CSV table of C-alpha atoms in Angstrom, one decimal:
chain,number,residue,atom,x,y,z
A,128,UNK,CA,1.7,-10.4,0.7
A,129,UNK,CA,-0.7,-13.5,0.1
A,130,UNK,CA,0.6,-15.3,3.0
A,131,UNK,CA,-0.9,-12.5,5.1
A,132,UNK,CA,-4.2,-11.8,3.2
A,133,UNK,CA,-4.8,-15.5,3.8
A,134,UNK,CA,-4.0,-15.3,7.3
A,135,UNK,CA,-6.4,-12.4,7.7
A,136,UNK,CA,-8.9,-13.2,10.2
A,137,UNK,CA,-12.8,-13.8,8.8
A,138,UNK,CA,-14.7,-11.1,9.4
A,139,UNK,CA,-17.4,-12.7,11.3
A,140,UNK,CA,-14.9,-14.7,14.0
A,141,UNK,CA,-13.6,-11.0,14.4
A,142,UNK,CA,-17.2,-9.4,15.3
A,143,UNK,CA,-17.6,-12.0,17.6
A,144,UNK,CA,-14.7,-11.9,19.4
A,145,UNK,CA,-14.5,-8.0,19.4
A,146,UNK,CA,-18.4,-8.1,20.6
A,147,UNK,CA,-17.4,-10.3,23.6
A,148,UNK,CA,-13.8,-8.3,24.5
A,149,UNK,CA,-15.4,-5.0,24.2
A,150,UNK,CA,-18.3,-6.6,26.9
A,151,UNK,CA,-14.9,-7.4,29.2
A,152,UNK,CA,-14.3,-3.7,28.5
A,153,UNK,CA,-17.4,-2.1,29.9
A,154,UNK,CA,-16.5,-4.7,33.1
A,155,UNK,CA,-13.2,-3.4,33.3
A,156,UNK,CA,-14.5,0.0,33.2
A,157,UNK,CA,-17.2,-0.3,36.0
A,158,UNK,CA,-13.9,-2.2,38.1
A,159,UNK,CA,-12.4,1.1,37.1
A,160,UNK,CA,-14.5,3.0,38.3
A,161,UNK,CA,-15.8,1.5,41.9
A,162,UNK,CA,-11.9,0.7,42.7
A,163,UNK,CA,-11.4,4.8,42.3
A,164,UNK,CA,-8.4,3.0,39.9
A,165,UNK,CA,-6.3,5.3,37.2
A,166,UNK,CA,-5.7,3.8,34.0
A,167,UNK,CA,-3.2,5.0,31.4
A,168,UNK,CA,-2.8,3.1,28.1
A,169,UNK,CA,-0.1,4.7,25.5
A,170,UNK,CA,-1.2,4.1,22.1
A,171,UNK,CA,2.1,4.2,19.6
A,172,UNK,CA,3.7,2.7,17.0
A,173,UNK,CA,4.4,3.4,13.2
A,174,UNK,CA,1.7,5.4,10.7
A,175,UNK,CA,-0.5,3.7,9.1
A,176,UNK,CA,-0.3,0.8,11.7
A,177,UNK,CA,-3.7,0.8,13.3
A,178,UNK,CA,-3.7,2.6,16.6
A,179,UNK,CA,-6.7,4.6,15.6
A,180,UNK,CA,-8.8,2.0,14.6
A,181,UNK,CA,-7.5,0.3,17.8
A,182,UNK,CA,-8.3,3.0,20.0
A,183,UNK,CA,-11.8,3.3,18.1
A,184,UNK,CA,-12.8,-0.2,19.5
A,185,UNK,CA,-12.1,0.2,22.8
A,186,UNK,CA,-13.5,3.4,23.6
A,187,UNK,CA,-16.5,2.5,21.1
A,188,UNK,CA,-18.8,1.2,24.1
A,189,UNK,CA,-17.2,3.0,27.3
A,190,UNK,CA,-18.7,5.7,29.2
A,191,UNK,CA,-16.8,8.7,27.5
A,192,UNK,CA,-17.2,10.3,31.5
A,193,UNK,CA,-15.2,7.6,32.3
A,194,UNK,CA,-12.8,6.9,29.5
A,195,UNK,CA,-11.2,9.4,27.2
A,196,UNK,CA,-9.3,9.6,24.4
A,197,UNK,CA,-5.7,12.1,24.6
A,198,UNK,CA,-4.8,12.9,21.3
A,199,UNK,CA,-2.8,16.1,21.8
A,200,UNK,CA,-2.2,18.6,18.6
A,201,UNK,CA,1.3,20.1,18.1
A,202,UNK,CA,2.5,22.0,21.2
A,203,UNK,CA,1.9,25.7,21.6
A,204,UNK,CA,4.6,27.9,21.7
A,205,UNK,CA,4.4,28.7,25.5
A,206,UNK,CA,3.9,25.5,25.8
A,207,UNK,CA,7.2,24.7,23.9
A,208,UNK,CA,9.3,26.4,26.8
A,209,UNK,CA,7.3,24.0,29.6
A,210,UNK,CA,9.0,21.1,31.0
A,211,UNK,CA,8.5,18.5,28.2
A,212,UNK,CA,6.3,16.1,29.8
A,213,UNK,CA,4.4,18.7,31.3
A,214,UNK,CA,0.9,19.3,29.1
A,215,UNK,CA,1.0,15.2,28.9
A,216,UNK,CA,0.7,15.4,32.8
A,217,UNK,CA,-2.8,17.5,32.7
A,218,UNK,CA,-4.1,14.8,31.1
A,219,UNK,CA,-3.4,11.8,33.8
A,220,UNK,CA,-6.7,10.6,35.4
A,221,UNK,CA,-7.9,11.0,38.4
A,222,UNK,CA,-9.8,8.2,40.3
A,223,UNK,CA,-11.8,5.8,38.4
A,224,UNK,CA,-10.8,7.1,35.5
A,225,UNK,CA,-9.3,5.5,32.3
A,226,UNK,CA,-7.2,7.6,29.7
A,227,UNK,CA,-6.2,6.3,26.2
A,228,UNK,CA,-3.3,8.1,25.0
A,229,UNK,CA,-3.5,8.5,20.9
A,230,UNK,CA,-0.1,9.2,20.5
A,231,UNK,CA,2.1,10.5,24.1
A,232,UNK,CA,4.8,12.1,25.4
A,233,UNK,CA,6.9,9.6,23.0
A,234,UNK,CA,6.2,11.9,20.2
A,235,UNK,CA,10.0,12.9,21.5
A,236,UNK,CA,11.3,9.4,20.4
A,237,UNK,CA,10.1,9.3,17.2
A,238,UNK,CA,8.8,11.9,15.1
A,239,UNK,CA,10.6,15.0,17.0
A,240,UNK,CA,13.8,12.8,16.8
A,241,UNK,CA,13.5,11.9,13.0
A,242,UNK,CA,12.0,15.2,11.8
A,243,UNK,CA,14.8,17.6,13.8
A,244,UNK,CA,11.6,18.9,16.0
A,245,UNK,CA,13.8,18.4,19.0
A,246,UNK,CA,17.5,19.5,19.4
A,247,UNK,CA,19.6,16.3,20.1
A,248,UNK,CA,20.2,16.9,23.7
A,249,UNK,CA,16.8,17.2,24.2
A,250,UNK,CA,16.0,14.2,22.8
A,251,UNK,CA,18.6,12.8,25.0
A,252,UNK,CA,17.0,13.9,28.0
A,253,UNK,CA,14.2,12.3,27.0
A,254,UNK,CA,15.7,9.3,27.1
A,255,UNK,CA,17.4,9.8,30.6
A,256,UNK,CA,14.0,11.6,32.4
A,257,UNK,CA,11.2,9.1,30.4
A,258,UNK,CA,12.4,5.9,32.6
A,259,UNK,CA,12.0,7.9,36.1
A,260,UNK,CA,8.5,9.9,35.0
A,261,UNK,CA,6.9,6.8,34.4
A,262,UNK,CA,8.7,5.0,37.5
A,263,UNK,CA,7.2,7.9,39.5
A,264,UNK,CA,3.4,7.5,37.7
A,265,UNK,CA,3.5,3.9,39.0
A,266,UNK,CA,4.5,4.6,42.3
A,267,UNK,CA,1.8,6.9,42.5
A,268,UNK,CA,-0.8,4.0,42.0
A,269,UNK,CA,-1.3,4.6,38.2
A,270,UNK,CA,-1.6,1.7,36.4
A,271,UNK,CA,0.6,2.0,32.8
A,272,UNK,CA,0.5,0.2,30.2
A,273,UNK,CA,2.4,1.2,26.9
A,274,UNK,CA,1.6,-0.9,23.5
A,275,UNK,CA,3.4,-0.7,20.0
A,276,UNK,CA,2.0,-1.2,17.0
A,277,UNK,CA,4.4,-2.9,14.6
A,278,UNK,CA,3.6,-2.9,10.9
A,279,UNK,CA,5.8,-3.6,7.7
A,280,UNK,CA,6.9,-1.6,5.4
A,281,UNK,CA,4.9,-3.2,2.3
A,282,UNK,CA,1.8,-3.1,4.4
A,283,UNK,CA,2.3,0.4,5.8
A,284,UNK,CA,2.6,1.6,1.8
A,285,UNK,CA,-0.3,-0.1,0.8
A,286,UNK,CA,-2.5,1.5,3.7
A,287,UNK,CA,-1.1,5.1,2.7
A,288,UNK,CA,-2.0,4.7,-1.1
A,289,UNK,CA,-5.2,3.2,-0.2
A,290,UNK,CA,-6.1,6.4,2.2
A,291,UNK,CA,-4.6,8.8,-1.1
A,292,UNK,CA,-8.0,6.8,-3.2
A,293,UNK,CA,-10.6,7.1,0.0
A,294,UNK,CA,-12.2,10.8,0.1
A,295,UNK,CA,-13.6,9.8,3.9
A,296,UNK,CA,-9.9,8.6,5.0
A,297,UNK,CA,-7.5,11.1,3.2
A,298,UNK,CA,-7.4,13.2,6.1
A,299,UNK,CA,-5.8,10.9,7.8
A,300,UNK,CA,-2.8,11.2,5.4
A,301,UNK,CA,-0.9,13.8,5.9
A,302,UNK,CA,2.6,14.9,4.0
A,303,UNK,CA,4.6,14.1,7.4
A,304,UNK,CA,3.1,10.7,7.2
A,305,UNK,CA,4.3,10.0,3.8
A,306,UNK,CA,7.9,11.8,5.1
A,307,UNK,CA,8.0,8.4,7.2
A,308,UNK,CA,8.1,6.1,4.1
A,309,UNK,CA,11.8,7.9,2.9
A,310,UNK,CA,12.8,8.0,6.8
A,311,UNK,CA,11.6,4.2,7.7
A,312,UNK,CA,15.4,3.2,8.4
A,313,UNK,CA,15.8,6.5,11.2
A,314,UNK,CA,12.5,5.6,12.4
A,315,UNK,CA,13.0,1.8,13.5
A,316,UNK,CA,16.7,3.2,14.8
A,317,UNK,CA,14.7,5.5,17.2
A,318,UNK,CA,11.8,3.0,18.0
A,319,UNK,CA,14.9,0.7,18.9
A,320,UNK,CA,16.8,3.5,21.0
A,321,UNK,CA,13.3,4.3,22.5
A,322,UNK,CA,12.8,0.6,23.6
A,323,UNK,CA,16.2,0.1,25.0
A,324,UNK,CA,16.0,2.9,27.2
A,325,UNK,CA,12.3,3.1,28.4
A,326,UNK,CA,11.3,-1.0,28.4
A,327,UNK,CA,11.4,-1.1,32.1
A,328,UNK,CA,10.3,-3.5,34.8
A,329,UNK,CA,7.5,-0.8,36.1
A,330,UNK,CA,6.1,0.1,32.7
A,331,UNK,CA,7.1,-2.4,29.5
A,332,UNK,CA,6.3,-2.3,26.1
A,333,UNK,CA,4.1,-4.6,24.9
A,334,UNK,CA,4.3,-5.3,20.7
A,335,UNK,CA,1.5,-5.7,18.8
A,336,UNK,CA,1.8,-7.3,14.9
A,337,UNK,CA,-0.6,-5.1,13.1
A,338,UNK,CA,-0.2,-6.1,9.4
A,339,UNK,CA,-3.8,-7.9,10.2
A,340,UNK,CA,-6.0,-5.5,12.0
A,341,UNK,CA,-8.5,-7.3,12.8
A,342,UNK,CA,-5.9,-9.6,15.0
A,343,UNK,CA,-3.5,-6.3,16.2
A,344,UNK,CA,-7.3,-5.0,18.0
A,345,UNK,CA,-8.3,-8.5,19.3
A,346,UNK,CA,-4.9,-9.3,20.5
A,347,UNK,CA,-4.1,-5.5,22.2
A,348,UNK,CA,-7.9,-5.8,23.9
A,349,UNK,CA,-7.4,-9.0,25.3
A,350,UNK,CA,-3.6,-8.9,26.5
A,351,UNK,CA,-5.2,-5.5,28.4
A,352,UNK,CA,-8.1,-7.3,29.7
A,353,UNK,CA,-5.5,-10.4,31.3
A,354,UNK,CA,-3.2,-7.6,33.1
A,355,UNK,CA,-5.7,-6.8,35.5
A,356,UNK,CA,-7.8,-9.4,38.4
A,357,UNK,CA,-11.0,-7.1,37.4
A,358,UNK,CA,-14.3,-8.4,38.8
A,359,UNK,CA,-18.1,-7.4,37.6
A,360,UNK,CA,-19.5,-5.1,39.8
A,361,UNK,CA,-22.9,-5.5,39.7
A,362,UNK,CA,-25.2,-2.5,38.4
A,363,UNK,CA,-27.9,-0.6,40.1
A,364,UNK,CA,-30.8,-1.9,40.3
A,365,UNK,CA,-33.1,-0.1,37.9
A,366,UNK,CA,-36.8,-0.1,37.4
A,367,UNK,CA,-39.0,2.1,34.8
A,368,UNK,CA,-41.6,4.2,36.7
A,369,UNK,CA,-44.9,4.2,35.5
A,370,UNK,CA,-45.8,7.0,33.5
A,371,UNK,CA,-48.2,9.3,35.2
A,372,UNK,CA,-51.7,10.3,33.7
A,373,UNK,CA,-52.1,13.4,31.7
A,374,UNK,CA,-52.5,16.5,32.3
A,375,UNK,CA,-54.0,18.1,29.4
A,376,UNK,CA,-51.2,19.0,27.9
A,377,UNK,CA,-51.3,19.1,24.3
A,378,UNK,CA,-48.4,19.3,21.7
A,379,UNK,CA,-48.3,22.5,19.5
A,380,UNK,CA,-48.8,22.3,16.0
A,381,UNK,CA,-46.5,20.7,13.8
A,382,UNK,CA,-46.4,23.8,11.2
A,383,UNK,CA,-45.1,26.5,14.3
A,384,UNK,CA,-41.7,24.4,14.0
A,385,UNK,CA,-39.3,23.9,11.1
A,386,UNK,CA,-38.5,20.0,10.7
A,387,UNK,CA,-35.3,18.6,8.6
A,388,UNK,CA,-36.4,17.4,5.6
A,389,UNK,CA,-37.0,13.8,5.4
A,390,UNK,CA,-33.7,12.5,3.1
A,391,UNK,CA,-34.2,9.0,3.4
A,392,UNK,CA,-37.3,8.7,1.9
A,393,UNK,CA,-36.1,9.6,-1.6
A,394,UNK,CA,-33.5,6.7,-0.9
């Protein structure tokens, strides 16, 4: 453990770095955008290993008309009896439009394999039909890209009883999360099966160490940024009007509306 606190990156270098990737972002998007391109970026990896946080950053400074966040709750039952991949399908993007899937259609891989949510011939068919749904998203013109967030054991622990201590982050704990420290053994078995069968040529799996966060968001944003020959596209050009002369309008009194108390001034 105090080989990787000392390898944790200094705050400011991080704030720096993010600053100027999240810049390349906003590029990226605007590219996005005027190409009519559809991006899809799975978000997946163990609890506790950072994809929030991840996914926090890069949507932090995007145009949420442009880019959105997919973060589906449990399925419905009518949903249930749908083909599996078929509510993760509504969410696809159209044209110049970026989605960033918070968890995906792997959910079948992991936590419905572990838990028993999924008999095992379904999860089997996962397996067989996940490698031809994503062939068939890239041949559409989607452009996939699928990134794992690794984390150890040790570290995942200490983030979970660190949440259990934090009143503003214990919702993010929830008793199936802590089911995944007694079932870490069947989950790297599945994350292994999952990666032997759906690491293809069209749509691969890209790993990212997150025991440092600061480093897993740095390194996912830029490895995105390098897998596409974006370009800046250069804004409108914008100029404030001048405002015109009044008209005798006057603003009612201050007493005919009620006003939140002022909170910070007794700070």
């Amino acid at each position: 453990m105090a080989d990787k606190k000392a390898a944790t990156l200094p705050r400011k270098a991080y704030e720096k770095e993010l600053l100027r990737l999240q810049t390349e972002l906003v590029k990226l998007q605007e590219w996005v955008r005027a190409e009519g391109a559809r991006l899809v970026v799975v978000f997946e990896g163990r609890d506790a290993a950072g994809k929030g946080g991840t996914i926090k950053r890069v949507a932090e400074h995007l145009n949420p008309r442009v880019a959105r966040i997919a973060a589906l709750p449990k399925p419905t039952e009518r949903e249930r009896t749908q083909w599996y991949f078929q509510r993760y399908v509504e969410q696809l993007p159209a044209a110049g439009e970026i989605v960033l899937f918070d968890r995906s259609w792997y959910n079948r891989a992991g936590v419905e394999h572990v838990m028993g949510f999924c008999t095992k011939e379904e999860h089997q068919l996962f397996l067989r039909q996940c490698p031809i749904f994503e062939r068939m998203l890239v041949e559409d013109g989607i452009q996939l890209r699928k990134y794992w967030f690794s984390v150890s054991d040790a570290v995942q622990q200490e983030r979970f009883r660190r949440r259990l201590d934090d009143p503003v982050r214990r919702w993010k704990l929830s008793p199936m999360d802590l089911e995944s420290i007694t079932h870490w053994e069947a989950y790297s078995r599945a994350k292994d099966a999952m990666m032997v069968h759906t690491d293809i040529a069209e749509a691969p799996w890209y790993v990212v160490e997150s025991d440092d966060k600061r480093r897993a968001r740095l390194n996912m944003i830029a490895h995105l940024l390098s897998t596409f020959a974006y370009h800046e596209v250069p804004p409108p050009v914008l100029e404030l009007p001048q405002r015109p002369p009044s008209t005798g309008y006057q603003r009612p009194p201050r007493d005919l509306q009620t006003y939140v108390p002022d909170h910070a001034a007794a700070l």
